PDB file of C-alpha atoms in Angstrom:
ATOM      1  CA  ASP K   1      -5.679  -3.007 -20.011  1.00  0.00           C
ATOM      2  CA  ALA K   2      -5.392   0.718 -19.011  1.00  0.00           C
ATOM      3  CA  GLY K   3      -4.737  -0.223 -14.920  1.00  0.00           C
ATOM      4  CA  VAL K   4      -6.244   1.346 -12.011  1.00  0.00           C
ATOM      5  CA  ILE K   5      -7.730   4.875 -13.061  1.00  0.00           C
ATOM      6  CA  GLN K   6      -7.976   7.392 -10.268  1.00  0.00           C
ATOM      7  CA  SER K   7      -8.724  10.948 -10.629  1.00  0.00           C
ATOM      8  CA  PRO K   8      -8.306  13.656 -10.221  1.00  0.00           C
ATOM      9  CA  ARG K   9      -4.414  13.284  -9.951  1.00  0.00           C
ATOM     10  CA  HIS K  10      -3.917  16.575  -7.675  1.00  0.00           C
ATOM     11  CA  GLU K  11      -6.623  18.562  -5.773  1.00  0.00           C
ATOM     12  CA  VAL K  12      -6.379  21.306  -4.039  1.00  0.00           C
ATOM     13  CA  THR K  13      -9.448  22.513  -1.893  1.00  0.00           C
ATOM     14  CA  GLU K  14     -10.285  25.076   0.687  1.00  0.00           C
ATOM     15  CA  MET K  15     -10.816  23.632   4.500  1.00  0.00           C
ATOM     16  CA  GLY K  16     -15.261  22.944   4.588  1.00  0.00           C
ATOM     17  CA  GLN K  17     -15.468  22.401   1.041  1.00  0.00           C
ATOM     18  CA  GLU K  18     -16.434  18.840  -0.396  1.00  0.00           C
ATOM     19  CA  VAL K  19     -14.095  16.680  -1.902  1.00  0.00           C
ATOM     20  CA  THR K  20     -14.526  13.778  -4.206  1.00  0.00           C
ATOM     21  CA  LEU K  21     -12.230  11.402  -5.579  1.00  0.00           C
ATOM     22  CA  ARG K  22     -12.873   8.751  -8.257  1.00  0.00           C
ATOM     23  CA  CYS K  23     -11.684   5.321  -9.329  1.00  0.00           C
ATOM     24  CA  LYS K  24     -12.007   3.258 -12.103  1.00  0.00           C
ATOM     25  CA  PRO K  25     -10.877  -0.446 -10.955  1.00  0.00           C
ATOM     26  CA  ILE K  26      -9.356  -3.186 -13.707  1.00  0.00           C
ATOM     27  CA  SER K  27     -11.826  -4.776 -15.512  1.00  0.00           C
ATOM     28  CA  GLY K  28     -12.621  -8.180 -13.905  1.00  0.00           C
ATOM     29  CA  HIS K  29     -11.362  -7.359 -10.428  1.00  0.00           C
ATOM     30  CA  ASN K  30     -14.043  -8.006  -7.595  1.00  0.00           C
ATOM     31  CA  SER K  31     -11.846  -6.641  -4.495  1.00  0.00           C
ATOM     32  CA  LEU K  32     -11.269  -2.486  -4.533  1.00  0.00           C
ATOM     33  CA  PHE K  33      -9.719  -0.826  -1.797  1.00  0.00           C
ATOM     34  CA  TRP K  34      -8.930   2.652  -0.324  1.00  0.00           C
ATOM     35  CA  TYR K  35      -5.512   3.639   1.125  1.00  0.00           C
ATOM     36  CA  ARG K  36      -4.295   6.880   2.370  1.00  0.00           C
ATOM     37  CA  GLN K  37      -0.688   7.430   2.459  1.00  0.00           C
ATOM     38  CA  THR K  38       0.906   9.880   4.453  1.00  0.00           C
ATOM     39  CA  MET K  39       4.462  10.008   6.396  1.00  0.00           C
ATOM     40  CA  MET K  40       3.435   9.249   9.668  1.00  0.00           C
ATOM     41  CA  ARG K  41       1.252   6.326   9.359  1.00  0.00           C
ATOM     42  CA  GLY K  42       2.116   5.069   5.661  1.00  0.00           C
ATOM     43  CA  LEU K  43      -0.199   3.226   3.909  1.00  0.00           C
ATOM     44  CA  GLU K  44      -3.462   2.816   5.588  1.00  0.00           C
ATOM     45  CA  LEU K  45      -6.705   1.076   4.551  1.00  0.00           C
ATOM     46  CA  LEU K  46      -9.822   2.810   4.836  1.00  0.00           C
ATOM     47  CA  ILE K  47     -12.149   0.955   3.023  1.00  0.00           C
ATOM     48  CA  TYR K  48     -12.574  -2.457   1.152  1.00  0.00           C
ATOM     49  CA  PHE K  49     -15.309  -3.422  -0.850  1.00  0.00           C
ATOM     50  CA  ASN K  50     -16.071  -6.931  -2.920  1.00  0.00           C
ATOM     51  CA  ASN K  51     -18.081  -7.435  -5.312  1.00  0.00           C
ATOM     52  CA  ASN K  52     -19.350  -3.948  -4.838  1.00  0.00           C
ATOM     53  CA  VAL K  53     -20.226  -4.455  -1.000  1.00  0.00           C
ATOM     54  CA  PRO K  54     -18.422  -2.634   1.956  1.00  0.00           C
ATOM     55  CA  ILE K  55     -16.829  -5.475   3.453  1.00  0.00           C
ATOM     56  CA  ASP K  56     -14.514  -3.542   6.022  1.00  0.00           C
ATOM     57  CA  ASP K  57     -14.794   0.187   6.527  1.00  0.00           C
ATOM     58  CA  SER K  58     -12.874   0.283  10.194  1.00  0.00           C
ATOM     59  CA  GLY K  59     -10.631   2.617   8.650  1.00  0.00           C
ATOM     60  CA  MET K  60     -12.461   5.343   7.529  1.00  0.00           C
ATOM     61  CA  PRO K  61     -11.829   8.082   9.835  1.00  0.00           C
ATOM     62  CA  GLU K  62     -14.608   9.689  10.629  1.00  0.00           C
ATOM     63  CA  ASP K  63     -18.360  10.446   9.654  1.00  0.00           C
ATOM     64  CA  ARG K  64     -17.021  13.290   7.039  1.00  0.00           C
ATOM     65  CA  PHE K  65     -15.758  10.142   4.912  1.00  0.00           C
ATOM     66  CA  SER K  66     -17.928   8.101   2.432  1.00  0.00           C
ATOM     67  CA  ALA K  67     -17.109   5.693   0.161  1.00  0.00           C
ATOM     68  CA  LYS K  68     -19.594   4.157  -2.298  1.00  0.00           C
ATOM     69  CA  MET K  69     -19.057   1.845  -4.874  1.00  0.00           C
ATOM     70  CA  PRO K  70     -22.412   1.384  -7.319  1.00  0.00           C
ATOM     71  CA  ASN K  71     -21.248  -0.822  -9.927  1.00  0.00           C
ATOM     72  CA  ALA K  72     -18.447  -2.869 -10.938  1.00  0.00           C
ATOM     73  CA  SER K  73     -16.487  -0.345 -12.776  1.00  0.00           C
ATOM     74  CA  PHE K  74     -16.591   2.586 -10.169  1.00  0.00           C
ATOM     75  CA  SER K  75     -15.906   3.792  -6.678  1.00  0.00           C
ATOM     76  CA  THR K  76     -15.571   7.104  -5.077  1.00  0.00           C
ATOM     77  CA  LEU K  77     -14.392   8.707  -2.006  1.00  0.00           C
ATOM     78  CA  LYS K  78     -15.885  11.711  -0.356  1.00  0.00           C
ATOM     79  CA  ILE K  79     -14.856  14.266   2.397  1.00  0.00           C
ATOM     80  CA  GLN K  80     -17.288  16.393   3.640  1.00  0.00           C
ATOM     81  CA  PRO K  81     -16.054  18.736   5.070  1.00  0.00           C
ATOM     82  CA  SER K  82     -12.665  18.487   4.800  1.00  0.00           C
ATOM     83  CA  GLU K  83     -10.056  19.737   6.742  1.00  0.00           C
ATOM     84  CA  PRO K  84      -5.970  20.459   6.593  1.00  0.00           C
ATOM     85  CA  ARG K  85      -5.157  17.139   8.252  1.00  0.00           C
ATOM     86  CA  ASP K  86      -7.055  15.118   5.579  1.00  0.00           C
ATOM     87  CA  SER K  87      -4.103  16.279   3.169  1.00  0.00           C
ATOM     88  CA  ALA K  88      -2.508  13.258   1.806  1.00  0.00           C
ATOM     89  CA  VAL K  89      -2.188  10.845  -1.039  1.00  0.00           C
ATOM     90  CA  TYR K  90      -5.406   8.912  -1.826  1.00  0.00           C
ATOM     91  CA  PHE K  91      -5.041   5.236  -3.480  1.00  0.00           C
ATOM     92  CA  CYS K  92      -7.097   2.847  -4.908  1.00  0.00           C
ATOM     93  CA  ALA K  93      -6.126  -0.593  -5.688  1.00  0.00           C
ATOM     94  CA  SER K  94      -7.987  -3.353  -6.934  1.00  0.00           C
ATOM     95  CA  SER K  95      -7.568  -7.000  -6.921  1.00  0.00           C
ATOM     96  CA  LEU K  96      -9.136 -10.560  -7.951  1.00  0.00           C
ATOM     97  CA  ARG K  97     -10.396 -11.908  -4.453  1.00  0.00           C
ATOM     98  CA  GLN K  98      -7.589 -14.650  -4.521  1.00  0.00           C
ATOM     99  CA  ALA K  99      -4.759 -12.732  -6.155  1.00  0.00           C
ATOM    100  CA  ILE K 100      -1.485 -12.256  -4.185  1.00  0.00           C
ATOM    101  CA  GLY K 101      -1.293  -8.519  -4.439  1.00  0.00           C
ATOM    102  CA  TYR K 102      -3.432  -5.502  -5.363  1.00  0.00           C
ATOM    103  CA  THR K 103      -2.792  -3.237  -8.309  1.00  0.00           C
ATOM    104  CA  PHE K 104      -2.512   0.252  -7.385  1.00  0.00           C
ATOM    105  CA  GLY K 105      -3.928   3.594  -9.083  1.00  0.00           C
ATOM    106  CA  SER K 106      -1.339   6.514  -9.361  1.00  0.00           C
ATOM    107  CA  GLY K 107      -3.012   7.867  -6.612  1.00  0.00           C
ATOM    108  CA  THR K 108      -4.616  11.550  -6.182  1.00  0.00           C
ATOM    109  CA  ARG K 109      -2.868  14.188  -3.782  1.00  0.00           C
ATOM    110  CA  LEU K 110      -5.404  15.871  -1.890  1.00  0.00           C
ATOM    111  CA  THR K 111      -4.301  19.693  -0.039  1.00  0.00           C
ATOM    112  CA  VAL K 112      -6.623  21.114   2.347  1.00  0.00           C
ATOM    113  CA  VAL K 113      -5.770  24.470   2.852  1.00  0.00           C
TER     114      VAL K 113
ATOM    115  CA  ASP X   1      -0.596  -0.043  16.942  1.00  0.00           C
ATOM    116  CA  GLN X   2       1.598  -0.737  14.088  1.00  0.00           C
ATOM    117  CA  GLN X   3       1.391  -4.669  13.216  1.00  0.00           C
ATOM    118  CA  VAL X   4       3.779  -4.165  10.359  1.00  0.00           C
ATOM    119  CA  LYS X   5       7.345  -2.289  11.377  1.00  0.00           C
ATOM    120  CA  GLN X   6       9.896  -0.924   9.170  1.00  0.00           C
ATOM    121  CA  ASN X   7      11.944   1.191  11.577  1.00  0.00           C
ATOM    122  CA  SER X   8      14.767   2.670   9.224  1.00  0.00           C
ATOM    123  CA  PRO X   9      12.501   5.590   6.886  1.00  0.00           C
ATOM    124  CA  SER X  10      15.909   5.688   4.746  1.00  0.00           C
ATOM    125  CA  LEU X  11      18.846   3.613   3.445  1.00  0.00           C
ATOM    126  CA  SER X  12      21.535   4.767   0.874  1.00  0.00           C
ATOM    127  CA  VAL X  13      23.331   2.235  -0.637  1.00  0.00           C
ATOM    128  CA  GLN X  14      26.367   2.151  -3.446  1.00  0.00           C
ATOM    129  CA  GLU X  15      25.557   0.913  -6.779  1.00  0.00           C
ATOM    130  CA  GLY X  16      26.710  -2.712  -7.188  1.00  0.00           C
ATOM    131  CA  ARG X  17      26.186  -3.548  -3.086  1.00  0.00           C
ATOM    132  CA  ILE X  18      23.862  -5.122  -1.404  1.00  0.00           C
ATOM    133  CA  SER X  19      20.983  -3.440  -0.019  1.00  0.00           C
ATOM    134  CA  ILE X  20      19.082  -4.624   2.900  1.00  0.00           C
ATOM    135  CA  LEU X  21      15.780  -3.396   3.943  1.00  0.00           C
ATOM    136  CA  ASN X  22      14.038  -4.585   7.049  1.00  0.00           C
ATOM    137  CA  CYS X  23      10.671  -5.435   8.223  1.00  0.00           C
ATOM    138  CA  ASP X  24       9.101  -6.666  11.758  1.00  0.00           C
ATOM    139  CA  TYR X  25       5.543  -7.803  12.408  1.00  0.00           C
ATOM    140  CA  THR X  26       3.462  -8.408  15.499  1.00  0.00           C
ATOM    141  CA  ASN X  27       0.460 -10.067  14.428  1.00  0.00           C
ATOM    142  CA  SER X  28       1.223 -13.695  14.763  1.00  0.00           C
ATOM    143  CA  MET X  29      -2.290 -14.503  12.670  1.00  0.00           C
ATOM    144  CA  PHE X  30       0.085 -13.295   9.139  1.00  0.00           C
ATOM    145  CA  ASP X  31       1.122 -15.930   7.061  1.00  0.00           C
ATOM    146  CA  TYR X  32       1.869 -13.904   3.882  1.00  0.00           C
ATOM    147  CA  PHE X  33       4.181 -11.343   3.265  1.00  0.00           C
ATOM    148  CA  LEU X  34       4.752  -8.791   0.673  1.00  0.00           C
ATOM    149  CA  TRP X  35       6.888  -6.372  -0.406  1.00  0.00           C
ATOM    150  CA  TYR X  36       5.776  -3.210  -2.701  1.00  0.00           C
ATOM    151  CA  LYS X  37       7.783  -0.690  -4.371  1.00  0.00           C
ATOM    152  CA  LYS X  38       6.962   3.015  -5.263  1.00  0.00           C
ATOM    153  CA  TYR X  39       8.401   5.171  -7.299  1.00  0.00           C
ATOM    154  CA  PRO X  40       7.565   9.003  -6.900  1.00  0.00           C
ATOM    155  CA  ALA X  41       4.089  10.166  -8.529  1.00  0.00           C
ATOM    156  CA  GLU X  42       3.310   6.474  -9.031  1.00  0.00           C
ATOM    157  CA  GLY X  43       1.131   3.760  -6.913  1.00  0.00           C
ATOM    158  CA  PRO X  44       2.909   1.318  -5.505  1.00  0.00           C
ATOM    159  CA  THR X  45       3.900  -1.927  -7.371  1.00  0.00           C
ATOM    160  CA  PHE X  46       3.857  -5.665  -6.510  1.00  0.00           C
ATOM    161  CA  LEU X  47       7.605  -6.810  -6.063  1.00  0.00           C
ATOM    162  CA  ILE X  48       7.596 -10.027  -4.333  1.00  0.00           C
ATOM    163  CA  SER X  49       5.818 -12.488  -1.759  1.00  0.00           C
ATOM    164  CA  ILE X  50       6.608 -15.323   0.429  1.00  0.00           C
ATOM    165  CA  SER X  51       4.487 -17.916   2.228  1.00  0.00           C
ATOM    166  CA  SER X  52       4.756 -18.512   6.000  1.00  0.00           C
ATOM    167  CA  ILE X  53       5.578 -21.919   4.815  1.00  0.00           C
ATOM    168  CA  LYS X  54       9.113 -20.803   3.765  1.00  0.00           C
ATOM    169  CA  ASP X  55      11.826 -19.094   4.747  1.00  0.00           C
ATOM    170  CA  LYS X  56      13.126 -17.770   1.539  1.00  0.00           C
ATOM    171  CA  ASN X  57      11.629 -16.607  -1.795  1.00  0.00           C
ATOM    172  CA  GLU X  58      14.366 -15.171  -4.569  1.00  0.00           C
ATOM    173  CA  ASP X  59      13.560 -13.541  -7.765  1.00  0.00           C
ATOM    174  CA  GLY X  60      16.277 -12.581 -10.059  1.00  0.00           C
ATOM    175  CA  ARG X  61      18.187 -10.232  -7.705  1.00  0.00           C
ATOM    176  CA  PHE X  62      15.522  -9.593  -5.033  1.00  0.00           C
ATOM    177  CA  THR X  63      15.472 -12.238  -2.231  1.00  0.00           C
ATOM    178  CA  VAL X  64      12.854 -12.038   0.873  1.00  0.00           C
ATOM    179  CA  PHE X  65      13.831 -14.248   3.932  1.00  0.00           C
ATOM    180  CA  LEU X  66      11.405 -14.598   7.107  1.00  0.00           C
ATOM    181  CA  ASN X  67      11.932 -15.518  10.113  1.00  0.00           C
ATOM    182  CA  LYS X  68       8.910 -16.637  11.758  1.00  0.00           C
ATOM    183  CA  SER X  69      10.106 -17.331  15.286  1.00  0.00           C
ATOM    184  CA  ALA X  70      11.437 -13.577  15.699  1.00  0.00           C
ATOM    185  CA  LYS X  71       8.668 -12.091  13.214  1.00  0.00           C
ATOM    186  CA  HIS X  72      10.965 -10.636  10.992  1.00  0.00           C
ATOM    187  CA  LEU X  73      11.658 -10.254   7.161  1.00  0.00           C
ATOM    188  CA  SER X  74      13.929  -8.707   5.189  1.00  0.00           C
ATOM    189  CA  LEU X  75      14.385  -8.160   1.530  1.00  0.00           C
ATOM    190  CA  HIS X  76      18.103  -7.910  -0.329  1.00  0.00           C
ATOM    191  CA  ILE X  77      18.762  -6.876  -3.340  1.00  0.00           C
ATOM    192  CA  VAL X  78      21.760  -7.638  -5.185  1.00  0.00           C
ATOM    193  CA  PRO X  79      23.346  -5.818  -6.600  1.00  0.00           C
ATOM    194  CA  SER X  80      21.420  -2.720  -6.532  1.00  0.00           C
ATOM    195  CA  GLN X  81      21.490  -0.775  -9.188  1.00  0.00           C
ATOM    196  CA  PRO X  82      19.998   3.303  -9.448  1.00  0.00           C
ATOM    197  CA  GLY X  83      17.094   2.448 -10.723  1.00  0.00           C
ATOM    198  CA  ASP X  84      16.161   0.765  -7.560  1.00  0.00           C
ATOM    199  CA  SER X  85      16.081   4.104  -5.962  1.00  0.00           C
ATOM    200  CA  ALA X  86      12.213   4.114  -4.919  1.00  0.00           C
ATOM    201  CA  VAL X  87      10.306   3.661  -1.329  1.00  0.00           C
ATOM    202  CA  TYR X  88       9.630   0.135  -0.304  1.00  0.00           C
ATOM    203  CA  PHE X  89       6.465  -0.992   1.932  1.00  0.00           C
ATOM    204  CA  CYS X  90       6.733  -4.258   3.701  1.00  0.00           C
ATOM    205  CA  ALA X  91       3.183  -5.547   4.256  1.00  0.00           C
ATOM    206  CA  ALA X  92       1.675  -8.809   5.216  1.00  0.00           C
ATOM    207  CA  LYS X  93      -2.084 -10.716   5.317  1.00  0.00           C
ATOM    208  CA  ASN X  94      -3.515 -13.271   7.000  1.00  0.00           C
ATOM    209  CA  SER X  95      -4.604 -15.253   4.047  1.00  0.00           C
ATOM    210  CA  GLY X  96      -7.601 -17.023   6.022  1.00  0.00           C
ATOM    211  CA  GLY X  97      -9.259 -13.956   6.353  1.00  0.00           C
ATOM    212  CA  TYR X  98     -10.341 -11.767   3.549  1.00  0.00           C
ATOM    213  CA  GLN X  99      -7.593  -9.828   1.785  1.00  0.00           C
ATOM    214  CA  LYS X 100      -6.846  -6.807   3.747  1.00  0.00           C
ATOM    215  CA  VAL X 101      -3.201  -6.547   3.568  1.00  0.00           C
ATOM    216  CA  THR X 102      -1.625  -4.543   6.466  1.00  0.00           C
ATOM    217  CA  PHE X 103       1.104  -2.033   5.218  1.00  0.00           C
ATOM    218  CA  GLY X 104       4.670  -0.553   7.343  1.00  0.00           C
ATOM    219  CA  ILE X 105       5.207   3.057   6.725  1.00  0.00           C
ATOM    220  CA  GLY X 106       8.004   2.444   4.288  1.00  0.00           C
ATOM    221  CA  THR X 107      11.732   2.319   3.466  1.00  0.00           C
ATOM    222  CA  LYS X 108      13.091   5.287   1.397  1.00  0.00           C
ATOM    223  CA  LEU X 109      15.939   3.427  -0.797  1.00  0.00           C
ATOM    224  CA  GLN X 110      18.659   5.529  -2.483  1.00  0.00           C
ATOM    225  CA  VAL X 111      21.159   3.778  -4.708  1.00  0.00           C
ATOM    226  CA  ILE X 112      24.001   5.738  -5.259  1.00  0.00           C
ATOM    227  CA  PRO X 113      25.659   5.636  -8.536  1.00  0.00           C
TER     228      PRO X 113
END
């Protein structure tokens, strides 16, 4: 099992550009989460999918952020347009619905200059 | 509003001694608590958990204590080893709802050889 796979590992982009982060969850997991880590706020839940359906997107900061899960093996988090304050590490995690804990990917470090 | 609070951003401990990481929560609906460990450039990994029906859970060198009346939990690592140096996240969830897990901002532990 390759675990949760995120790409890219690092992304540097200019303010105003569109950024797309990608995630492949563990096969068979039916829950997927996008988290953002910052020094000030720690790990914040952005959005939660269950069986490819968005269940809770209350953590998505604003309309510039959008997430999709077109199938059970792929999800994207898009920021358009990006701003310097979006700079953070973005984690994707997956689990079985009743699992105790999540399995996290290695994260994407986003820098918006 | 941080529902899971880790008030110590960092902690240094000598190798062989006990490390105690503390966590407070405010949401009375939380009934399941988790600790995650995170190394640099990696995603958080699940370490240990405790249900609100217990006050202690032990796994090798790691023990989590829960004080429901004080809404406080702690992670004890004994003896501490240099490989334990990492960021530790306290997390909590309401098992009656969907799986949303709320994380604290983390405590960076350094174990000095």
